Amino acid sequence: MKKTTRIITYTMLLLLASLLFQSTSYANTVQIETDDLLVRSGPGTEYELIGHVNQGEDYALVEQTDDWLAIDFNGETGWVSRQYATITDQISDEPETSSSQTDSNDQADLASQDFKIPVDRLHLRAQATTQSEILAVLTEGETVTIVEQDQDWIKVLAQDGEGFIPAWLLNFQEPVIEGQTNLKNKVIVIDPGHGGADVGAISITDRYEKDYALNTAKHLEYQLEMLGATVYLTRSDDYYYALTPRAVLANYHAADVFLSIHYNSEPQYPSANGLNTYYRKDADQGLADAVHQGLVEKTNANDRGVLSGDYRVLRVSKQPSLLLELGFLSNQAEEKLIQTPAYQDEISRGIILGLENYFKYH
Ligand SMILES: [Zn+2]
């Protein structure tokens, strides 16, 4: 009741403000940078959904906070996550030219620089989303030219034309091989949780667990392969696969270890944070302890412990198997950390340290 009154008062104030200052408050335009971006009635994921907006659409800016932008959404005030929208300093029906000039000035630091692709088998996408068409598969060492970039994607000019690659590649770090490793020729099956229509947990900034899990899986895959392991991913793209075939793949390859990668969410407890490692068979407890210890040591994240969990992927897999919950997407600070390449690197190193310790005895 109290909240409703507050929202009504707030909306009236906004209306009044926009009437009084229409020319100034509508001077800026919000450009939407992703499809199906959720529009909410207030600046937070706890507010009611009032609609969707799509990539390339422009809306008048009404109000802003650090993380949210209020737009004029069909005469209503709607809030969108700032991560997926940018403010341009002109109204939407002005010519396009001044907008693209402003954009390219903002990003002048990297534009038209050459960039060497640091990983193999990289998909060049038609659009800035993992769901768009794959235009080409880029190989490690290939040089592309940066056209422009935003937080998540870089538009590049490659041999096969223009397309998009993920922005985390800019900060990609070569793995450091510390002395001897016993991972050579080990078969590791990595299962990035969820995918496709199954988005997994939705983060506090409306991002999806499925994308974080895939990103982590790819980092880990690369690092393990550098150490001589043979790695299979249950999915290498944004597709949905049922749980049973994911574990069957581990059995088929006689995996030495099967790891299902997940991120956690507890929206009712936004301060919840840290790592959980789950195993199902008693025989896998040693593996769970080793990997969990490695993760805690390398990431310094909150240790939520090793637990037994009756997950389907762990039930179907006959191989040594774990399900890893690598942090809370419902925790604002932790989600920010999870987005950094440095933290992803620590996660990979933690898992690798754990596996090396485990394979000393197995
Ligand atoms: Zn999950």
Coordinates of C-alpha atoms and ligand atoms in Angstrom, one line a residue:
M1 CA 0.0 0.0 0.0
K2 CA 2.7 2.4 1.1
K3 CA 4.8 1.5 -1.9
T4 CA 1.9 2.1 -4.3
T5 CA 1.3 5.5 -2.9
R6 CA 4.9 6.3 -3.2
I7 CA 5.0 5.1 -6.8
I8 CA 1.9 7.2 -7.7
T9 CA 3.4 10.3 -6.0
Y10 CA 6.7 9.6 -7.8
T11 CA 5.0 9.2 -11.2
M12 CA 3.0 12.5 -10.6
L13 CA 6.2 14.3 -9.8
L14 CA 7.8 12.9 -12.9
L15 CA 4.8 14.0 -15.0
L16 CA 5.0 17.5 -13.4
A17 CA 8.7 17.6 -14.0
S18 CA 8.4 16.6 -17.6
L19 CA 5.6 19.2 -18.2
L20 CA 7.7 22.0 -16.6
F21 CA 11.0 21.0 -18.2
Q22 CA 9.9 19.2 -21.3
S23 CA 12.5 20.7 -23.5
T24 CA 15.5 19.9 -21.3
S25 CA 14.4 16.5 -19.9
Y26 CA 13.7 15.2 -23.3
A27 CA 16.9 16.5 -24.9
N28 CA 18.5 13.1 -24.5
T29 CA 17.7 9.8 -26.2
V30 CA 18.2 6.3 -24.9
Q31 CA 19.3 3.8 -27.5
I32 CA 18.5 0.2 -26.7
E33 CA 21.3 -2.2 -27.4
T34 CA 19.8 -5.6 -27.0
D35 CA 16.6 -7.4 -28.1
D36 CA 13.8 -8.2 -25.6
L37 CA 15.2 -5.9 -22.9
L38 CA 12.8 -5.8 -20.0
V39 CA 11.0 -2.6 -19.1
R40 CA 10.1 -2.2 -15.4
S41 CA 7.9 0.2 -13.4
G42 CA 10.9 1.3 -11.2
P43 CA 14.7 1.2 -11.0
G44 CA 15.2 -2.3 -9.8
T45 CA 14.6 -6.0 -10.7
E46 CA 12.0 -6.2 -8.0
Y47 CA 9.7 -3.8 -9.9
E48 CA 6.8 -5.0 -12.0
L49 CA 7.5 -5.8 -15.7
I50 CA 5.6 -3.4 -18.0
G51 CA 7.0 -4.4 -21.4
H52 CA 9.9 -5.1 -23.7
V53 CA 12.0 -2.9 -26.0
N54 CA 14.4 -4.0 -28.7
Q55 CA 17.8 -3.3 -30.2
G56 CA 18.1 -0.1 -32.1
E57 CA 15.0 1.5 -30.7
D58 CA 15.2 5.1 -29.4
Y59 CA 13.3 6.5 -26.4
A60 CA 13.3 9.8 -24.7
L61 CA 15.3 9.8 -21.5
V62 CA 13.2 10.9 -18.5
E63 CA 15.4 10.1 -15.5
Q64 CA 18.6 8.1 -14.6
T65 CA 20.3 6.4 -11.7
D66 CA 23.7 4.7 -11.7
D67 CA 22.3 1.5 -12.9
W68 CA 18.9 2.3 -14.5
L69 CA 17.5 4.7 -17.1
A70 CA 13.9 5.8 -17.2
I71 CA 12.4 6.2 -20.6
D72 CA 9.2 7.6 -22.0
F73 CA 7.6 4.2 -22.8
N74 CA 4.4 4.9 -24.7
G75 CA 3.6 7.9 -22.4
E76 CA 4.4 5.9 -19.3
T77 CA 7.7 6.0 -17.4
G78 CA 9.6 2.7 -17.9
W79 CA 12.9 1.7 -16.4
V80 CA 15.6 -0.3 -18.3
S81 CA 18.9 -1.6 -17.1
R82 CA 21.7 0.8 -18.0
Q83 CA 24.0 -2.1 -19.1
Y84 CA 21.9 -2.6 -22.2
A85 CA 21.2 1.0 -23.2
T86 CA 23.2 4.1 -23.9
I87 CA 22.3 7.8 -23.7
T88 CA 22.9 9.8 -26.9
D89 CA 22.8 13.6 -26.7
Q90 CA 20.2 14.3 -29.3
I91 CA 16.5 13.6 -30.0
S92 CA 15.6 10.6 -32.0
D93 CA 14.3 12.2 -35.2
E94 CA 17.5 14.1 -35.9
P95 CA 19.7 12.8 -38.7
E96 CA 21.6 9.7 -37.9
T97 CA 25.0 11.2 -38.8
S98 CA 25.6 13.3 -35.7
S99 CA 24.8 10.3 -33.5
S100 CA 27.3 7.9 -35.1
Q101 CA 30.0 10.7 -34.9
T102 CA 29.4 11.0 -31.2
D103 CA 29.5 7.3 -30.7
S104 CA 32.7 6.8 -32.7
N105 CA 34.4 9.7 -30.8
D106 CA 33.6 8.0 -27.5
Q107 CA 35.2 4.9 -28.7
A108 CA 38.1 6.4 -30.6
D109 CA 40.6 4.8 -28.4
L110 CA 40.3 1.3 -30.0
A111 CA 38.5 2.0 -33.3
S112 CA 40.5 1.0 -36.4
Q113 CA 43.2 -0.7 -34.4
D114 CA 44.2 -4.2 -35.4
F115 CA 43.4 -7.0 -33.0
K116 CA 44.9 -10.5 -33.0
I117 CA 42.3 -13.2 -32.2
P118 CA 43.6 -14.9 -29.0
V119 CA 41.5 -18.1 -29.1
D120 CA 40.8 -20.7 -31.7
R121 CA 37.4 -21.5 -33.3
L122 CA 35.9 -18.1 -32.4
H123 CA 32.5 -17.4 -33.9
L124 CA 32.1 -14.1 -35.8
R125 CA 28.5 -13.1 -35.3
A126 CA 26.1 -11.1 -37.5
Q127 CA 24.8 -9.2 -34.5
A128 CA 25.9 -8.4 -30.9
T129 CA 24.2 -11.5 -29.5
T130 CA 25.1 -15.1 -29.2
Q131 CA 21.8 -16.0 -30.8
S132 CA 22.6 -14.3 -34.1
E133 CA 23.9 -16.0 -37.2
I134 CA 27.6 -17.2 -37.3
L135 CA 29.2 -15.5 -40.3
A136 CA 32.6 -17.1 -40.0
V137 CA 34.8 -19.1 -37.6
L138 CA 38.0 -17.2 -36.8
T139 CA 41.2 -18.9 -36.0
E140 CA 43.8 -18.0 -33.3
G141 CA 46.3 -15.5 -34.5
E142 CA 44.0 -14.1 -37.3
T143 CA 44.1 -10.3 -37.4
V144 CA 40.9 -8.2 -37.5
T145 CA 40.3 -4.5 -37.4
I146 CA 38.2 -3.0 -34.6
V147 CA 35.3 -0.9 -35.9
E148 CA 33.7 -0.1 -32.6
Q149 CA 33.1 -1.6 -29.3
D150 CA 30.7 -1.4 -26.4
Q151 CA 30.8 -3.1 -23.0
D152 CA 29.9 -6.6 -24.3
W153 CA 30.7 -6.8 -27.9
I154 CA 33.3 -5.6 -30.4
K155 CA 32.4 -4.9 -34.0
V156 CA 35.3 -6.0 -36.2
L157 CA 36.3 -6.2 -39.8
A158 CA 37.5 -9.7 -40.6
Q159 CA 38.5 -11.3 -43.9
D160 CA 34.9 -12.5 -44.3
G161 CA 33.4 -9.1 -43.6
E162 CA 32.1 -7.2 -40.6
G163 CA 30.7 -9.0 -37.5
F164 CA 30.8 -9.1 -33.8
I165 CA 33.0 -10.9 -31.2
P166 CA 32.7 -10.8 -27.4
A167 CA 34.5 -7.9 -25.7
W168 CA 36.1 -10.0 -23.0
L169 CA 38.6 -11.2 -25.6
L170 CA 40.3 -7.7 -25.3
N171 CA 41.5 -8.6 -21.8
F172 CA 42.2 -12.3 -22.6
Q173 CA 45.2 -13.5 -20.7
E174 CA 47.4 -16.4 -21.8
P175 CA 47.5 -19.1 -19.1
V176 CA 50.7 -19.3 -17.1
I177 CA 51.9 -22.9 -17.0
E178 CA 53.3 -23.3 -13.6
G179 CA 55.8 -26.2 -13.7
Q180 CA 54.6 -29.7 -14.2
T181 CA 51.0 -30.5 -14.7
N182 CA 49.3 -33.9 -14.5
L183 CA 46.4 -32.8 -16.7
K184 CA 48.0 -34.0 -20.0
N185 CA 45.7 -36.4 -21.9
K186 CA 43.0 -36.2 -19.1
V187 CA 39.5 -36.1 -20.6
I188 CA 37.4 -33.4 -19.1
V189 CA 33.8 -32.8 -20.1
I190 CA 32.5 -29.3 -19.1
D191 CA 28.8 -28.7 -19.0
P192 CA 27.8 -25.0 -19.2
G193 CA 24.5 -25.0 -17.4
H194 CA 21.2 -24.2 -19.1
G195 CA 21.1 -22.6 -22.6
G196 CA 18.7 -21.5 -25.2
A197 CA 15.2 -21.0 -23.8
D198 CA 16.4 -22.2 -20.4
V199 CA 18.1 -19.0 -19.3
G200 CA 18.9 -20.2 -15.8
A201 CA 19.0 -17.6 -13.1
I202 CA 18.3 -14.0 -14.1
S203 CA 20.9 -11.6 -12.5
I204 CA 20.2 -8.4 -10.7
T205 CA 21.0 -6.6 -14.0
D206 CA 18.8 -8.8 -16.1
R207 CA 21.6 -11.0 -17.4
Y208 CA 21.3 -14.7 -17.8
E209 CA 23.1 -17.5 -15.9
K210 CA 23.3 -19.5 -19.2
D211 CA 25.6 -16.8 -20.7
Y212 CA 27.9 -16.5 -17.7
A213 CA 28.2 -20.3 -17.5
L214 CA 29.2 -20.6 -21.2
N215 CA 31.7 -17.8 -20.8
T216 CA 33.3 -19.6 -17.8
A217 CA 33.3 -22.9 -19.6
K218 CA 35.1 -21.5 -22.6
H219 CA 37.8 -19.9 -20.5
L220 CA 38.3 -23.2 -18.6
E221 CA 38.3 -25.2 -21.8
Y222 CA 41.0 -23.0 -23.3
Q223 CA 43.2 -23.2 -20.2
L224 CA 42.8 -27.0 -19.8
E225 CA 43.7 -27.5 -23.4
M226 CA 46.8 -25.5 -23.0
L227 CA 47.8 -27.9 -20.3
G228 CA 47.3 -30.9 -22.6
A229 CA 43.9 -32.1 -21.5
T230 CA 41.2 -33.2 -23.9
V231 CA 38.1 -31.1 -23.4
Y232 CA 34.6 -31.6 -24.6
L233 CA 31.8 -29.0 -24.0
T234 CA 28.2 -30.3 -23.7
R235 CA 27.2 -27.1 -25.5
S236 CA 29.5 -24.5 -27.1
D237 CA 26.8 -22.1 -28.0
D238 CA 23.5 -20.8 -26.8
Y239 CA 21.4 -23.9 -27.3
Y240 CA 19.2 -25.9 -25.0
Y241 CA 20.2 -29.6 -24.4
A242 CA 18.3 -31.9 -22.1
L243 CA 20.1 -32.8 -18.9
T244 CA 20.4 -36.6 -19.6
P245 CA 22.4 -36.3 -22.9
R246 CA 24.8 -33.9 -21.2
A247 CA 25.8 -36.6 -18.7
V248 CA 25.7 -39.3 -21.3
L249 CA 28.3 -37.4 -23.2
A250 CA 30.6 -37.7 -20.2
N251 CA 30.0 -41.4 -20.1
Y252 CA 30.5 -41.7 -23.9
H253 CA 34.0 -40.0 -23.7
A254 CA 34.8 -42.0 -20.5
A255 CA 35.6 -38.6 -19.0
D256 CA 38.1 -38.5 -16.1
V257 CA 36.0 -35.6 -14.7
F258 CA 32.6 -34.1 -15.6
L259 CA 32.0 -30.5 -14.4
S260 CA 28.6 -28.8 -14.6
I261 CA 29.1 -25.0 -14.4
H262 CA 26.4 -22.9 -12.8
Y263 CA 25.9 -19.5 -11.1
N264 CA 23.6 -19.0 -8.1
S265 CA 20.8 -16.6 -7.4
E266 CA 18.9 -15.7 -4.2
P267 CA 17.0 -12.5 -4.9
Q268 CA 15.4 -12.5 -1.5
Y269 CA 18.9 -12.3 0.1
P270 CA 20.8 -9.9 -2.1
S271 CA 23.9 -10.1 0.1
A272 CA 24.3 -13.9 -0.4
N273 CA 27.6 -14.6 -2.0
G274 CA 30.3 -17.2 -2.6
L275 CA 30.9 -20.7 -3.9
N276 CA 29.3 -24.1 -3.5
T277 CA 30.5 -27.4 -4.8
Y278 CA 28.1 -30.3 -5.2
Y279 CA 28.8 -34.0 -5.6
R280 CA 26.4 -37.0 -5.5
K281 CA 28.4 -40.2 -5.3
D282 CA 30.4 -40.8 -2.1
A283 CA 33.4 -41.7 -4.3
D284 CA 33.3 -38.1 -5.7
Q285 CA 33.7 -36.4 -2.4
G286 CA 37.5 -36.3 -2.7
L287 CA 37.2 -34.6 -6.1
A288 CA 34.7 -32.2 -4.7
D289 CA 37.0 -31.2 -1.8
A290 CA 40.0 -30.8 -4.1
V291 CA 38.2 -28.6 -6.7
H292 CA 36.4 -26.6 -4.0
Q293 CA 39.6 -25.9 -2.1
G294 CA 41.3 -24.8 -5.3
L295 CA 38.5 -22.4 -6.1
V296 CA 38.4 -20.9 -2.7
E297 CA 42.2 -20.5 -2.7
K298 CA 42.4 -18.8 -6.1
T299 CA 39.3 -16.6 -5.9
N300 CA 39.2 -15.7 -2.2
A301 CA 35.4 -16.0 -2.5
N302 CA 33.1 -16.8 0.4
D303 CA 33.3 -20.5 1.1
R304 CA 29.8 -21.9 1.3
G305 CA 31.1 -25.4 1.5
V306 CA 31.0 -28.8 -0.3
L307 CA 27.5 -30.4 -0.3
S308 CA 25.9 -33.5 -1.6
G309 CA 23.2 -32.7 -4.2
D310 CA 20.9 -35.1 -6.1
Y311 CA 21.2 -33.3 -9.5
R312 CA 20.1 -35.2 -12.6
V313 CA 23.4 -34.6 -14.4
L314 CA 25.3 -36.0 -11.4
R315 CA 22.8 -39.0 -11.3
V316 CA 23.2 -40.0 -14.9
S317 CA 26.9 -39.5 -15.2
K318 CA 28.9 -42.6 -14.3
Q319 CA 32.1 -40.6 -14.3
P320 CA 33.6 -38.6 -11.4
S321 CA 31.2 -35.6 -11.5
L322 CA 30.7 -32.2 -9.8
L323 CA 28.2 -29.4 -10.1
L324 CA 29.8 -26.0 -9.4
E325 CA 27.9 -22.9 -8.2
L326 CA 30.5 -20.2 -8.9
G327 CA 28.9 -17.1 -7.4
F328 CA 25.6 -15.2 -6.9
L329 CA 24.2 -13.2 -9.8
S330 CA 21.6 -11.8 -7.4
N331 CA 24.5 -10.0 -5.5
Q332 CA 25.4 -6.8 -7.3
A333 CA 29.0 -6.7 -6.3
E334 CA 29.6 -10.4 -7.0
E335 CA 27.9 -10.1 -10.4
K336 CA 30.3 -7.2 -11.3
L337 CA 33.2 -9.3 -10.2
I338 CA 32.1 -12.4 -12.2
Q339 CA 32.0 -10.2 -15.3
T340 CA 35.7 -9.4 -15.0
P341 CA 38.2 -11.4 -17.1
A342 CA 40.5 -11.4 -14.0
Y343 CA 38.0 -13.2 -11.9
Q344 CA 37.2 -15.7 -14.7
D345 CA 40.9 -16.4 -14.8
E346 CA 40.9 -17.1 -11.0
I347 CA 38.0 -19.4 -11.4
S348 CA 39.8 -21.4 -14.1
R349 CA 43.0 -21.5 -12.1
G350 CA 41.2 -22.6 -9.0
I351 CA 39.5 -25.5 -10.8
I352 CA 42.8 -26.5 -12.5
L353 CA 44.6 -26.4 -9.1
G354 CA 41.9 -28.6 -7.7
L355 CA 42.0 -31.1 -10.6
E356 CA 45.8 -31.3 -10.4
N357 CA 45.6 -32.1 -6.7
Y358 CA 42.9 -34.7 -7.4
F359 CA 44.9 -36.4 -10.2
K360 CA 47.9 -36.9 -7.9
Y361 CA 45.9 -39.7 -6.3
H362 CA 43.5 -40.8 -9.1
Ligands
ZN1 ZN 22.1 -23.2 -12.9

